[in-house]
Short mmCIF file of C-alpha atoms and ligand atoms in Angstrom, two decimals:
data_model
loop_
_atom_site.label_atom_id
_atom_site.label_comp_id
_atom_site.label_asym_id
_atom_site.label_seq_id
_atom_site.Cartn_x
_atom_site.Cartn_y
_atom_site.Cartn_z
CA UNK I 1 -26.40 -36.63 -20.50
CA UNK I 2 -22.72 -36.48 -21.31
CA UNK I 3 -20.65 -38.25 -23.90
CA UNK I 4 -19.22 -40.89 -21.57
CA UNK I 5 -22.58 -41.73 -19.93
CA UNK I 6 -24.66 -42.05 -23.07
CA UNK I 7 -24.05 -45.37 -24.76
CA UNK I 8 -24.05 -43.97 -28.28
CA UNK I 9 -24.21 -40.18 -28.11
CA UNK I 10 -25.25 -39.41 -31.66
CA UNK I 11 -23.03 -36.95 -33.45
CA UNK I 12 -20.04 -36.97 -31.11
CA UNK I 13 -17.04 -39.21 -31.62
CA UNK I 14 -13.75 -39.33 -29.82
CA UNK I 15 -10.30 -39.57 -31.29
CA UNK I 16 -6.73 -39.30 -30.16
CA UNK I 17 -5.69 -35.64 -30.33
CA UNK I 18 -4.28 -34.62 -33.71
CA UNK I 19 -0.51 -34.96 -33.73
CA UNK I 20 -0.47 -37.55 -30.93
CA UNK I 21 0.57 -41.16 -31.62
CA UNK I 22 -0.06 -44.35 -29.69
CA UNK I 23 3.01 -46.46 -29.09
CA UNK I 24 4.03 -49.44 -27.02
CA UNK I 25 6.28 -48.78 -24.05
CA UNK I 26 9.86 -50.06 -24.24
CA UNK I 27 9.06 -53.14 -22.13
CA UNK I 28 6.00 -53.90 -24.26
CA UNK I 29 3.85 -53.97 -21.12
CA UNK I 30 1.81 -50.88 -21.76
CA UNK I 31 0.66 -48.38 -24.36
CA UNK I 32 1.66 -44.78 -24.24
CA UNK I 33 0.66 -41.57 -26.01
CA UNK I 34 3.45 -39.59 -27.65
CA UNK I 35 2.50 -35.92 -27.88
CA UNK I 36 3.60 -33.61 -30.73
CA UNK I 37 6.27 -32.03 -28.50
CA UNK I 38 7.80 -35.47 -27.83
CA UNK I 39 6.42 -35.91 -24.30
CA UNK I 40 5.17 -39.44 -23.67
CA UNK I 41 2.28 -40.23 -21.35
CA UNK I 42 1.88 -43.85 -20.35
CA UNK I 43 -1.75 -44.78 -19.88
CA UNK I 44 -2.70 -48.28 -20.78
CA UNK I 45 -1.19 -51.05 -18.72
CA UNK I 46 -2.22 -53.80 -21.11
CA UNK I 47 0.00 -55.93 -23.18
CA UNK I 48 -2.68 -58.01 -24.91
CA UNK I 49 -2.72 -57.77 -28.67
CA UNK I 50 -6.50 -57.72 -28.56
CA UNK I 51 -6.49 -54.14 -27.42
CA UNK I 52 -4.57 -53.07 -30.47
CA UNK I 53 -7.86 -53.05 -32.37
CA UNK I 54 -9.51 -50.73 -29.80
CA UNK I 55 -6.55 -48.38 -29.82
CA UNK I 56 -6.42 -48.37 -33.58
CA UNK I 57 -10.06 -47.27 -33.64
CA UNK I 58 -9.28 -44.61 -31.05
CA UNK I 59 -6.55 -43.24 -33.31
CA UNK I 60 -9.00 -42.98 -36.22
CA UNK I 61 -12.05 -41.82 -34.26
CA UNK I 62 -15.14 -43.70 -33.15
CA UNK I 63 -18.15 -43.44 -30.87
CA UNK I 64 -17.13 -44.23 -27.30
CA UNK I 65 -19.76 -46.96 -27.30
CA UNK I 66 -18.12 -48.62 -30.30
CA UNK I 67 -14.78 -48.54 -28.51
CA UNK I 68 -16.35 -50.02 -25.41
CA UNK I 69 -17.91 -52.80 -27.49
CA UNK I 70 -14.53 -53.63 -28.97
CA UNK I 71 -12.94 -53.72 -25.50
CA UNK I 72 -15.78 -55.92 -24.29
CA UNK I 73 -15.13 -58.39 -27.09
CA UNK I 74 -11.42 -58.43 -26.37
CA UNK I 75 -11.39 -58.62 -22.58
CA UNK I 76 -14.86 -58.90 -21.06
CA UNK I 77 -16.88 -56.47 -18.89
CA UNK I 78 -14.12 -55.58 -16.41
CA UNK I 79 -11.68 -54.65 -19.11
CA UNK I 80 -14.37 -52.71 -20.96
CA UNK I 81 -15.13 -50.67 -17.81
CA UNK I 82 -11.43 -50.13 -17.21
CA UNK I 83 -11.01 -49.00 -20.81
CA UNK I 84 -13.73 -46.38 -20.43
CA UNK I 85 -11.95 -45.07 -17.34
CA UNK I 86 -8.72 -44.82 -19.30
CA UNK I 87 -10.57 -42.96 -22.05
CA UNK I 88 -11.83 -40.44 -19.49
CA UNK I 89 -8.30 -40.00 -18.16
CA UNK I 90 -6.97 -39.41 -21.65
CA UNK I 91 -9.71 -36.82 -22.21
CA UNK I 92 -8.98 -35.13 -18.87
CA UNK I 93 -5.32 -34.90 -19.90
CA UNK I 94 -6.36 -33.17 -23.12
CA UNK I 95 -5.19 -36.06 -25.31
CA UNK I 96 -8.57 -36.77 -26.87
CA UNK I 97 -10.59 -34.59 -29.23
CA UNK I 98 -14.26 -34.86 -30.08
CA UNK I 99 -15.31 -34.70 -33.75
CA UNK I 100 -18.91 -33.52 -34.34
CA UNK I 101 -20.60 -35.34 -37.20
CA UNK I 102 -23.94 -35.25 -38.97
CA UNK I 103 -25.24 -37.04 -42.06
CA UNK I 104 -22.96 -34.93 -44.26
CA UNK I 105 -19.78 -35.85 -42.36
CA UNK I 106 -17.41 -34.26 -39.85
CA UNK I 107 -18.38 -30.62 -39.28
CA UNK I 108 -16.10 -29.52 -36.47
CA UNK I 109 -13.93 -30.79 -33.63
CA UNK I 110 -14.20 -29.93 -29.94
CA UNK I 111 -10.73 -29.61 -28.40
CA UNK I 112 -10.95 -29.87 -24.60
CA UNK I 113 -9.15 -27.14 -22.67
CA UNK I 114 -10.26 -27.81 -19.11
CA UNK I 115 -9.54 -31.13 -17.41
CA UNK I 116 -13.20 -31.39 -16.40
CA UNK I 117 -14.60 -30.91 -19.91
CA UNK I 118 -16.85 -33.69 -21.16
CA UNK I 119 -18.79 -33.00 -24.38
CA UNK I 120 -22.54 -33.27 -24.53
CA UNK I 121 -25.40 -32.09 -26.70
CA UNK I 122 -28.10 -29.69 -25.57
CA UNK I 123 -31.48 -29.61 -27.21
CA UNK I 124 -31.40 -27.56 -30.38
CA UNK I 125 -31.24 -23.88 -29.37
CA UNK I 126 -33.81 -21.47 -30.81
CA UNK I 127 -32.57 -19.86 -34.04
CA UNK I 128 -32.34 -16.38 -32.49
CA UNK I 129 -29.85 -17.54 -29.86
CA UNK I 130 -26.38 -16.44 -30.92
CA UNK I 131 -22.86 -16.59 -29.61
CA UNK I 132 -22.29 -15.23 -26.14
CA UNK I 133 -20.39 -11.90 -25.89
CA UNK I 134 -17.23 -13.60 -24.61
CA UNK I 135 -16.98 -15.92 -27.63
CA UNK I 136 -14.40 -15.10 -30.25
CA UNK I 137 -13.64 -16.55 -33.69
CA UNK I 138 -10.09 -16.46 -35.01
CA UNK I 139 -7.85 -18.41 -37.35
CA UNK I 140 -4.90 -20.56 -36.56
CA UNK I 141 -2.64 -21.90 -39.30
CA UNK I 142 -5.05 -24.69 -40.24
CA UNK I 143 -8.63 -23.79 -39.52
CA UNK I 144 -11.08 -21.50 -37.79
CA UNK I 145 -11.19 -21.56 -34.01
CA UNK I 146 -14.08 -20.58 -31.79
CA UNK I 147 -13.08 -19.88 -28.21
CA UNK I 148 -14.74 -18.58 -25.09
CA UNK I 149 -13.23 -18.14 -21.64
CA UNK I 150 -16.52 -19.56 -20.32
CA UNK I 151 -16.35 -22.81 -22.31
CA UNK I 152 -14.17 -25.79 -21.44
CA UNK I 153 -13.25 -26.58 -25.05
CA UNK I 154 -12.40 -24.72 -28.21
CA UNK I 155 -14.05 -25.57 -31.50
CA UNK I 156 -11.96 -26.10 -34.63
CA UNK I 157 -13.82 -26.03 -37.96
CA UNK I 158 -12.90 -25.69 -41.63
CA UNK I 159 -15.82 -23.49 -42.76
CA UNK I 160 -17.81 -20.80 -40.99
CA UNK I 161 -20.99 -22.50 -42.21
CA UNK I 162 -20.32 -25.26 -39.65
CA UNK I 163 -21.54 -22.89 -36.92
CA UNK I 164 -25.04 -22.98 -38.42
CA UNK I 165 -25.39 -26.77 -38.38
CA UNK I 166 -27.65 -28.38 -35.84
CA UNK I 167 -25.06 -30.76 -34.39
CA UNK I 168 -22.55 -27.95 -33.83
CA UNK I 169 -25.12 -25.57 -32.34
CA UNK I 170 -26.26 -28.27 -29.92
CA UNK I 171 -22.66 -28.96 -28.84
CA UNK I 172 -21.95 -25.20 -28.52
CA UNK I 173 -25.04 -24.69 -26.38
CA UNK I 174 -23.99 -27.51 -24.07
CA UNK I 175 -20.39 -26.28 -23.83
CA UNK I 176 -21.37 -22.71 -22.90
CA UNK I 177 -20.65 -20.74 -26.10
CA UNK I 178 -24.17 -19.42 -26.66
CA UNK I 179 -26.13 -16.64 -24.97
CA UNK I 180 -27.96 -17.81 -21.92
CA UNK I 181 -29.58 -16.37 -18.82
CA UNK I 182 -27.27 -16.80 -15.84
CA UNK I 183 -29.32 -18.24 -12.98
CA UNK I 184 -26.99 -17.43 -10.08
CA UNK I 185 -27.47 -13.68 -9.36
CA UNK I 186 -23.97 -13.24 -7.90
CA UNK I 187 -22.36 -14.84 -10.91
CA UNK I 188 -24.60 -12.78 -13.20
CA UNK I 189 -23.36 -9.61 -11.49
CA UNK I 190 -19.78 -10.78 -11.73
CA UNK I 191 -20.11 -11.54 -15.44
CA UNK I 192 -21.73 -8.19 -16.09
CA UNK I 193 -18.59 -6.48 -14.86
CA UNK I 194 -16.12 -8.55 -16.85
CA UNK I 195 -15.20 -7.03 -20.19
CA UNK I 196 -14.40 -9.34 -23.09
CA UNK I 197 -10.68 -8.52 -23.25
CA UNK I 198 -10.14 -8.70 -19.48
CA UNK I 199 -11.70 -12.15 -19.16
CA UNK I 200 -9.98 -13.46 -22.30
CA UNK I 201 -6.60 -12.26 -20.99
CA UNK I 202 -7.19 -13.48 -17.45
CA UNK I 203 -8.07 -17.00 -18.56
CA UNK I 204 -5.22 -17.01 -21.02
CA UNK I 205 -2.55 -16.02 -18.52
CA UNK I 206 -3.34 -18.72 -15.94
CA UNK I 207 -2.86 -22.46 -16.05
CA UNK I 208 -5.87 -24.77 -16.07
CA UNK I 209 -8.06 -22.85 -18.50
CA UNK I 210 -6.23 -23.68 -21.71
CA UNK I 211 -3.80 -26.22 -23.03
CA UNK I 212 -1.52 -24.03 -25.09
CA UNK I 213 2.18 -23.95 -24.26
CA UNK I 214 2.84 -21.72 -21.30
CA UNK I 215 5.94 -20.24 -19.72
CA UNK I 216 9.55 -20.25 -20.89
CA UNK I 217 9.33 -22.28 -24.09
CA UNK I 218 11.93 -20.38 -26.17
CA UNK I 219 9.75 -21.19 -29.21
CA UNK I 220 11.48 -18.69 -31.49
CA UNK I 221 15.02 -19.70 -30.61
CA UNK I 222 15.62 -21.53 -33.88
CA UNK I 223 14.20 -18.90 -36.22
CA UNK I 224 14.67 -15.46 -34.65
CA UNK I 225 17.82 -14.00 -33.18
CA UNK I 226 17.47 -13.12 -29.49
CA UNK I 227 16.58 -9.47 -29.05
CA UNK I 228 19.49 -7.52 -27.54
CA UNK I 229 19.43 -7.21 -23.74
CA UNK I 230 20.11 -3.49 -23.97
CA UNK I 231 18.28 -1.17 -26.32
CA UNK I 232 20.47 0.26 -29.10
CA UNK I 233 21.05 3.91 -28.11
CA UNK I 234 19.14 6.73 -29.78
CA UNK I 235 21.33 8.92 -32.00
CA UNK I 236 20.57 12.30 -30.33
CA UNK I 237 22.57 14.62 -28.10
CA UNK I 238 23.60 12.91 -24.86
CA UNK I 239 23.61 14.46 -21.43
CA UNK I 240 25.43 12.46 -18.76
CA UNK I 241 23.34 12.08 -15.63
CA UNK I 242 24.89 12.54 -12.22
CA UNK I 243 24.80 9.43 -10.01
CA UNK I 244 22.85 9.29 -6.78
CA UNK I 245 24.89 10.78 -4.03
CA UNK I 246 25.94 7.69 -2.11
CA UNK I 247 26.75 9.77 0.94
CA UNK I 248 23.36 11.55 0.84
CA UNK I 249 20.86 10.94 3.58
CA UNK I 250 18.57 8.02 2.91
CA UNK I 251 15.65 7.01 5.09
CA UNK I 252 15.18 3.50 6.37
CA UNK I 253 13.04 1.28 4.16
CA UNK I 254 10.33 1.32 6.84
CA UNK I 255 10.40 5.11 6.92
CA UNK I 256 10.29 5.47 3.12
CA UNK I 257 7.43 2.97 2.84
CA UNK I 258 5.54 4.90 5.47
CA UNK I 259 6.09 8.25 3.77
CA UNK I 260 5.39 7.08 0.21
CA UNK I 261 2.39 8.84 -1.27
CA UNK I 262 1.15 10.00 -4.66
CA UNK I 263 1.73 13.72 -5.07
CA UNK I 264 0.36 15.74 -7.95
CA UNK I 265 1.40 19.23 -6.92
CA UNK I 266 4.87 20.64 -7.29
CA UNK I 267 7.25 23.21 -5.91
CA UNK I 268 7.08 26.01 -8.49
CA UNK I 269 10.26 27.60 -7.13
CA UNK I 270 12.27 24.43 -7.26
CA UNK I 271 11.28 22.45 -10.33
CA UNK I 272 12.78 19.06 -10.98
CA UNK I 273 16.43 19.11 -12.11
CA UNK I 274 18.89 16.91 -13.97
CA UNK I 275 20.40 15.91 -10.62
CA UNK I 276 17.00 14.65 -9.40
CA UNK I 277 16.41 12.54 -12.50
CA UNK I 278 20.00 11.25 -12.36
CA UNK I 279 19.66 10.25 -8.73
CA UNK I 280 16.21 8.70 -9.23
CA UNK I 281 17.15 6.62 -12.27
CA UNK I 282 20.48 5.62 -10.71
CA UNK I 283 18.63 4.28 -7.69
CA UNK I 284 15.66 2.80 -9.51
CA UNK I 285 16.32 1.99 -13.15
CA UNK I 286 19.96 1.83 -14.27
CA UNK I 287 21.45 -1.35 -15.70
CA UNK I 288 23.66 -2.91 -13.06
CA UNK I 289 25.02 -5.51 -15.43
CA UNK I 290 24.23 -8.24 -17.90
CA UNK I 291 24.64 -11.94 -17.28
CA UNK I 292 24.83 -14.85 -19.76
CA UNK I 293 22.62 -17.79 -18.76
CA UNK I 294 21.60 -20.99 -20.59
CA UNK I 295 18.69 -20.40 -22.99
CA UNK I 296 16.00 -23.02 -22.97
CA UNK I 297 15.57 -26.24 -21.07
CA UNK I 298 18.98 -26.90 -19.53
CA UNK I 299 20.52 -24.80 -22.31
CA UNK I 300 19.32 -27.33 -24.91
CA UNK I 301 21.65 -26.46 -27.79
CA UNK I 302 24.30 -25.03 -25.53
CA UNK I 303 22.85 -21.59 -26.35
CA UNK I 304 23.10 -18.71 -23.97
CA UNK I 305 20.93 -15.69 -23.55
CA UNK I 306 21.84 -12.46 -21.86
CA UNK I 307 19.70 -11.33 -18.95
CA UNK I 308 19.61 -7.85 -17.51
CA UNK I 309 20.17 -6.85 -13.89
CA UNK I 310 18.58 -3.64 -12.64
CA UNK I 311 17.55 -2.38 -9.19
CA UNK I 312 14.01 -3.64 -9.85
CA UNK I 313 13.32 -7.25 -10.84
CA UNK I 314 11.68 -8.33 -14.11
CA UNK I 315 10.24 -11.75 -14.97
CA UNK I 316 13.08 -13.90 -16.32
CA UNK I 317 15.40 -10.87 -15.93
CA UNK I 318 14.30 -9.85 -19.43
CA UNK I 319 14.86 -6.16 -18.63
CA UNK I 320 12.43 -5.24 -21.39
CA UNK I 321 11.29 -1.90 -19.99
CA UNK I 322 12.72 1.41 -21.20
CA UNK I 323 12.22 4.84 -19.72
CA UNK I 324 11.51 8.04 -21.65
CA UNK I 325 11.08 11.46 -20.06
CA UNK I 326 8.83 14.15 -21.48
CA UNK I 327 10.14 17.32 -19.82
CA UNK I 328 7.64 20.15 -19.42
CA UNK I 329 9.31 22.41 -16.91
CA UNK I 330 12.65 21.58 -15.29
CA UNK I 331 15.42 23.66 -13.73
CA UNK I 332 18.18 22.73 -16.15
CA UNK I 333 16.73 20.51 -18.90
CA UNK I 334 15.23 21.87 -22.11
CA UNK I 335 11.60 20.90 -22.60
CA UNK I 336 11.25 17.95 -24.95
CA UNK I 337 11.43 14.18 -25.11
CA UNK I 338 14.42 12.14 -23.91
CA UNK I 339 15.36 8.48 -23.66
CA UNK I 340 17.13 7.17 -20.59
CA UNK I 341 20.22 5.21 -21.68
CA UNK I 342 20.22 2.86 -18.70
CA UNK I 343 23.59 1.30 -19.53
CA UNK I 344 25.37 4.65 -19.96
CA UNK I 345 23.29 6.54 -17.32
CA UNK I 346 22.57 9.42 -19.69
CA UNK I 347 19.58 11.21 -21.17
CA UNK I 348 19.51 11.18 -24.97
CA UNK I 349 17.45 13.88 -26.63
CA UNK I 350 14.85 12.71 -29.13
CA UNK I 351 12.95 15.93 -29.82
CA UNK I 352 11.90 19.27 -28.45
CA UNK I 353 8.37 19.99 -27.32
CA UNK I 354 6.60 18.83 -30.48
CA UNK I 355 2.79 18.85 -30.67
CA UNK I 356 2.82 15.11 -29.85
CA UNK I 357 5.01 15.70 -26.76
CA UNK I 358 2.72 18.55 -25.63
CA UNK I 359 -0.28 16.26 -26.07
CA UNK I 360 1.38 13.53 -23.99
CA UNK I 361 1.95 16.05 -21.19
CA UNK I 362 -1.59 17.42 -21.45
CA UNK I 363 -3.00 13.94 -21.31
CA UNK I 364 -0.95 13.17 -18.19
CA UNK I 365 -2.39 16.26 -16.47
CA UNK I 366 -5.91 15.10 -17.30
CA UNK I 367 -5.15 11.59 -16.12
CA UNK I 368 -3.89 12.96 -12.82
CA UNK I 369 -7.30 14.51 -12.22
CA UNK I 370 -6.85 17.76 -14.14
CA UNK I 371 -3.78 19.17 -12.42
CA UNK I 372 -2.61 22.57 -13.71
CA UNK I 373 1.07 21.75 -14.13
CA UNK I 374 3.44 18.91 -15.05
CA UNK I 375 7.20 19.05 -14.65
CA UNK I 376 8.28 15.66 -15.97
CA UNK I 377 6.38 12.70 -17.35
CA UNK I 378 8.19 9.35 -17.32
CA UNK I 379 6.89 7.04 -20.04
CA UNK I 380 7.60 3.35 -19.64
CA UNK I 381 7.88 1.33 -22.83
CA UNK I 382 8.34 -2.39 -23.39
CA UNK I 383 10.55 -3.95 -26.02
CA UNK I 384 7.98 -6.71 -26.44
CA UNK I 385 10.17 -9.27 -28.19
CA UNK I 386 12.50 -9.43 -25.17
CA UNK I 387 9.69 -11.23 -23.35
CA UNK I 388 7.85 -12.85 -26.27
CA UNK I 389 10.98 -14.52 -27.65
CA UNK I 390 11.14 -16.57 -24.46
CA UNK I 391 7.63 -16.87 -23.01
CA UNK I 392 4.33 -18.22 -24.34
CA UNK I 393 0.85 -17.32 -23.09
CA UNK I 394 2.04 -15.03 -20.29
CA UNK I 395 4.23 -12.46 -22.08
CA UNK I 396 2.01 -9.38 -21.83
CA UNK I 397 0.93 -10.27 -18.30
CA UNK I 398 4.60 -10.38 -17.29
CA UNK I 399 5.24 -6.99 -18.90
CA UNK I 400 2.41 -5.39 -16.92
CA UNK I 401 3.66 -7.00 -13.71
CA UNK I 402 7.15 -5.72 -14.40
CA UNK I 403 5.67 -2.25 -14.97
CA UNK I 404 4.00 -2.40 -11.55
CA UNK I 405 7.26 -3.42 -9.93
CA UNK I 406 9.00 -0.49 -11.63
CA UNK I 407 6.25 1.90 -10.48
CA UNK I 408 6.78 0.98 -6.86
CA UNK I 409 10.56 1.21 -7.19
CA UNK I 410 10.18 4.71 -8.69
CA UNK I 411 7.72 5.65 -5.92
CA UNK I 412 10.09 4.58 -3.16
CA UNK I 413 13.23 6.09 -4.66
CA UNK I 414 11.40 9.36 -5.48
CA UNK I 415 9.98 9.57 -1.96
CA UNK I 416 13.41 9.03 -0.48
CA UNK I 417 14.89 11.69 -2.76
CA UNK I 418 12.23 14.24 -1.75
CA UNK I 419 10.45 14.30 -5.13
CA UNK I 420 6.72 14.27 -5.86
CA UNK I 421 5.82 10.96 -7.59
CA UNK I 422 2.55 9.65 -9.00
CA UNK I 423 1.83 6.61 -11.17
CA UNK I 424 -0.73 6.95 -13.97
CA UNK I 425 -3.00 4.16 -15.08
CA UNK I 426 -3.64 5.09 -18.69
CA UNK I 427 -1.67 6.66 -21.50
CA UNK I 428 -1.97 7.08 -25.25
CA UNK I 429 0.27 4.58 -27.04
CA UNK I 430 -0.46 6.09 -30.46
CA UNK I 431 0.62 9.57 -29.29
CA UNK I 432 3.86 8.09 -27.99
CA UNK I 433 4.40 6.28 -31.29
CA UNK I 434 3.84 9.59 -33.09
CA UNK I 435 6.26 11.39 -30.77
CA UNK I 436 9.05 8.86 -31.31
CA UNK I 437 8.37 7.21 -34.67
CA UNK I 438 8.59 3.83 -32.91
CA UNK I 439 6.45 0.94 -34.15
CA UNK I 440 4.24 0.10 -31.14
CA UNK I 441 4.34 -3.58 -32.06
CA UNK I 442 8.10 -3.50 -31.50
CA UNK I 443 8.41 -1.00 -28.66
CA UNK I 444 5.29 0.61 -27.26
CA UNK I 445 4.30 2.57 -24.17
CA UNK I 446 2.88 0.49 -21.30
CA UNK I 447 2.98 2.91 -18.37
CA UNK I 448 3.27 6.55 -17.28
CA UNK I 449 4.53 8.20 -14.11
CA UNK I 450 4.60 11.91 -13.29
CA UNK I 451 7.32 13.55 -11.28
CA UNK I 452 8.19 16.98 -9.97
CA UNK I 453 9.86 18.95 -7.22
CA UNK I 454 8.09 18.23 -3.95
CA UNK I 455 6.50 21.25 -2.27
CA UNK I 456 8.67 22.22 0.71
CA UNK I 457 5.89 22.35 3.30
CA UNK I 458 2.94 20.07 2.74
CA UNK I 459 0.14 21.82 4.56
CA UNK I 460 -3.22 20.22 5.13
CA UNK I 461 -4.49 22.28 2.19
CA UNK I 462 -1.83 21.04 -0.22
CA UNK I 463 -2.38 17.48 0.99
CA UNK I 464 -6.00 17.83 0.03
CA UNK I 465 -5.07 19.29 -3.32
CA UNK I 466 -2.80 16.30 -3.91
CA UNK I 467 -6.01 14.37 -4.47
CA UNK I 468 -6.34 10.85 -5.78
CA UNK I 469 -6.52 11.54 -9.50
CA UNK I 470 -8.29 9.26 -11.90
CA UNK I 471 -7.06 6.45 -14.04
CA UNK I 472 -9.23 7.35 -16.99
CA UNK I 473 -8.78 11.04 -16.45
CA UNK I 474 -12.46 11.75 -17.00
CA UNK I 475 -13.57 12.28 -13.43
CA UNK I 476 -11.86 12.45 -10.07
CA UNK I 477 -11.60 9.13 -8.25
C1 FMN P 501 -1.30 1.18 -11.24
C2 FMN P 501 -1.63 2.56 -10.73
C3 FMN P 501 -2.33 3.42 -11.52
C4 FMN P 501 -2.62 4.70 -11.07
N1 FMN P 501 -3.24 5.57 -11.91
C5 FMN P 501 -3.43 6.83 -11.53
C6 FMN P 501 -3.98 7.79 -12.44
O1 FMN P 501 -4.26 7.47 -13.58
N2 FMN P 501 -4.16 9.04 -12.01
C7 FMN P 501 -3.79 9.41 -10.76
O2 FMN P 501 -3.93 10.59 -10.45
N3 FMN P 501 -3.28 8.53 -9.87
C8 FMN P 501 -3.08 7.27 -10.23
N4 FMN P 501 -2.51 6.37 -9.37
C9 FMN P 501 -2.20 6.77 -8.00
C10 FMN P 501 -3.31 6.30 -7.08
O3 FMN P 501 -4.43 7.12 -7.23
C11 FMN P 501 -2.80 6.31 -5.65
O4 FMN P 501 -1.75 5.38 -5.51
C12 FMN P 501 -3.92 5.98 -4.68
O5 FMN P 501 -4.88 7.01 -4.65
C13 FMN P 501 -3.38 5.78 -3.26
O6 FMN P 501 -2.75 6.94 -2.82
P1 FMN P 501 -1.21 6.96 -2.38
O7 FMN P 501 -0.39 6.52 -3.56
O8 FMN P 501 -0.93 8.37 -2.01
O9 FMN P 501 -1.06 6.00 -1.25
C14 FMN P 501 -2.21 5.10 -9.78
C15 FMN P 501 -1.53 4.21 -8.96
C16 FMN P 501 -1.22 2.95 -9.44
C17 FMN P 501 -0.45 2.01 -8.56
#
């Protein structure tokens, strides 16, 4: 039986969410809840003083039954029923938390994340039953947090020992934190295939499964300078890239879409050249311009942020992705690692073919299904702060989406230019960090794409050899 149905659920109280305050509305006709971020939710259309006592108890924490008794005293059965409905609505809006108490005192607090969450207590689980494999314990700035993408609340507790107490274990069992046999075979199969990090990220990136701030919150605006829209250039030797030949033949979009395919074999006689990379990046990746727009809700402090315009879109026009090219074999570019200066349309040399660069190229060949040759490997990095400075909860998801958008733009432009393109699904971020000296927490690799001169005649045999590769690189797909 759940908290709201059981007259005096032992061990579970309810309390206005920490940081929220109850206040009277301006006209004095109702009570409202002021949330820590200043938003006010009006809930209680009662002006009678009598209810002040109930609401005061709600602020401090009490059994729901005790609150109902107080409401009954103040306004009779109808008002008591109405009050319980209001309490449910507050809980569904995430404005109520549920302290778990035993004879020692308050052990932990359940913080609802899903609108449908109602706390309850299961019978005491057997001692050998532990946390489910999706549960995760971490710290926030005040306490420990236990979370699971399969549970509708998170648990906040001051000491790890709380997890061993009977009241907490009973609440965890009821909320779905502990190991259990899944009865529905289809759901069991589905769960078997979810990995911890995938499910945690999926739940985190969508609304409805958590109550943390989400979207463009500009949380760091007051304390951290906005990251520059354009990456500061590398210091190395610059080679200007030729632009795409505007007069050159270009297929219709329908034609290019139809012809687009992943190719992993190259024309040995006509390896990729500077002109190809210049044309491809001009079409697909250059910076078209920067634009100042208000930062934050309606440009709160009158601040502006600079967004980046490129041929491919990025979430919030953050323009956080950078391109690097590891050249293995090209007509007129020395082997080595280069950065694409997207504002200046130039390649800037970072290094020659160091062991780390060779390993990146070797890994790309493996990832493409064990192909014998690479000509150029494009490595996509993200300047993470460009996105994280603005967005909460969804930043890394946006970066991966942006990477997918860039992949398709590179595919289409490369197809149109007669090159052989192929996206890769996995790359070694530590090797890239070693090759560049970049801190992967600041700028790290998030995608890879191989390129080369397209074989002149694609026979049936070469089409077969083009294969499908493998994301992990361990076995052909
Ligand atoms: C996100 C993504 C990751 C990919 N990863 C790899 C990979 O690691 N190795 C590979 O050889 N091909 C990879 N590919 C290419 C796919 O195998 C290819 O798109 C798929 O087989 C369909 O063939 P098509 O592109 O010729 O239409 C990837 C494609 C995408 C979009």
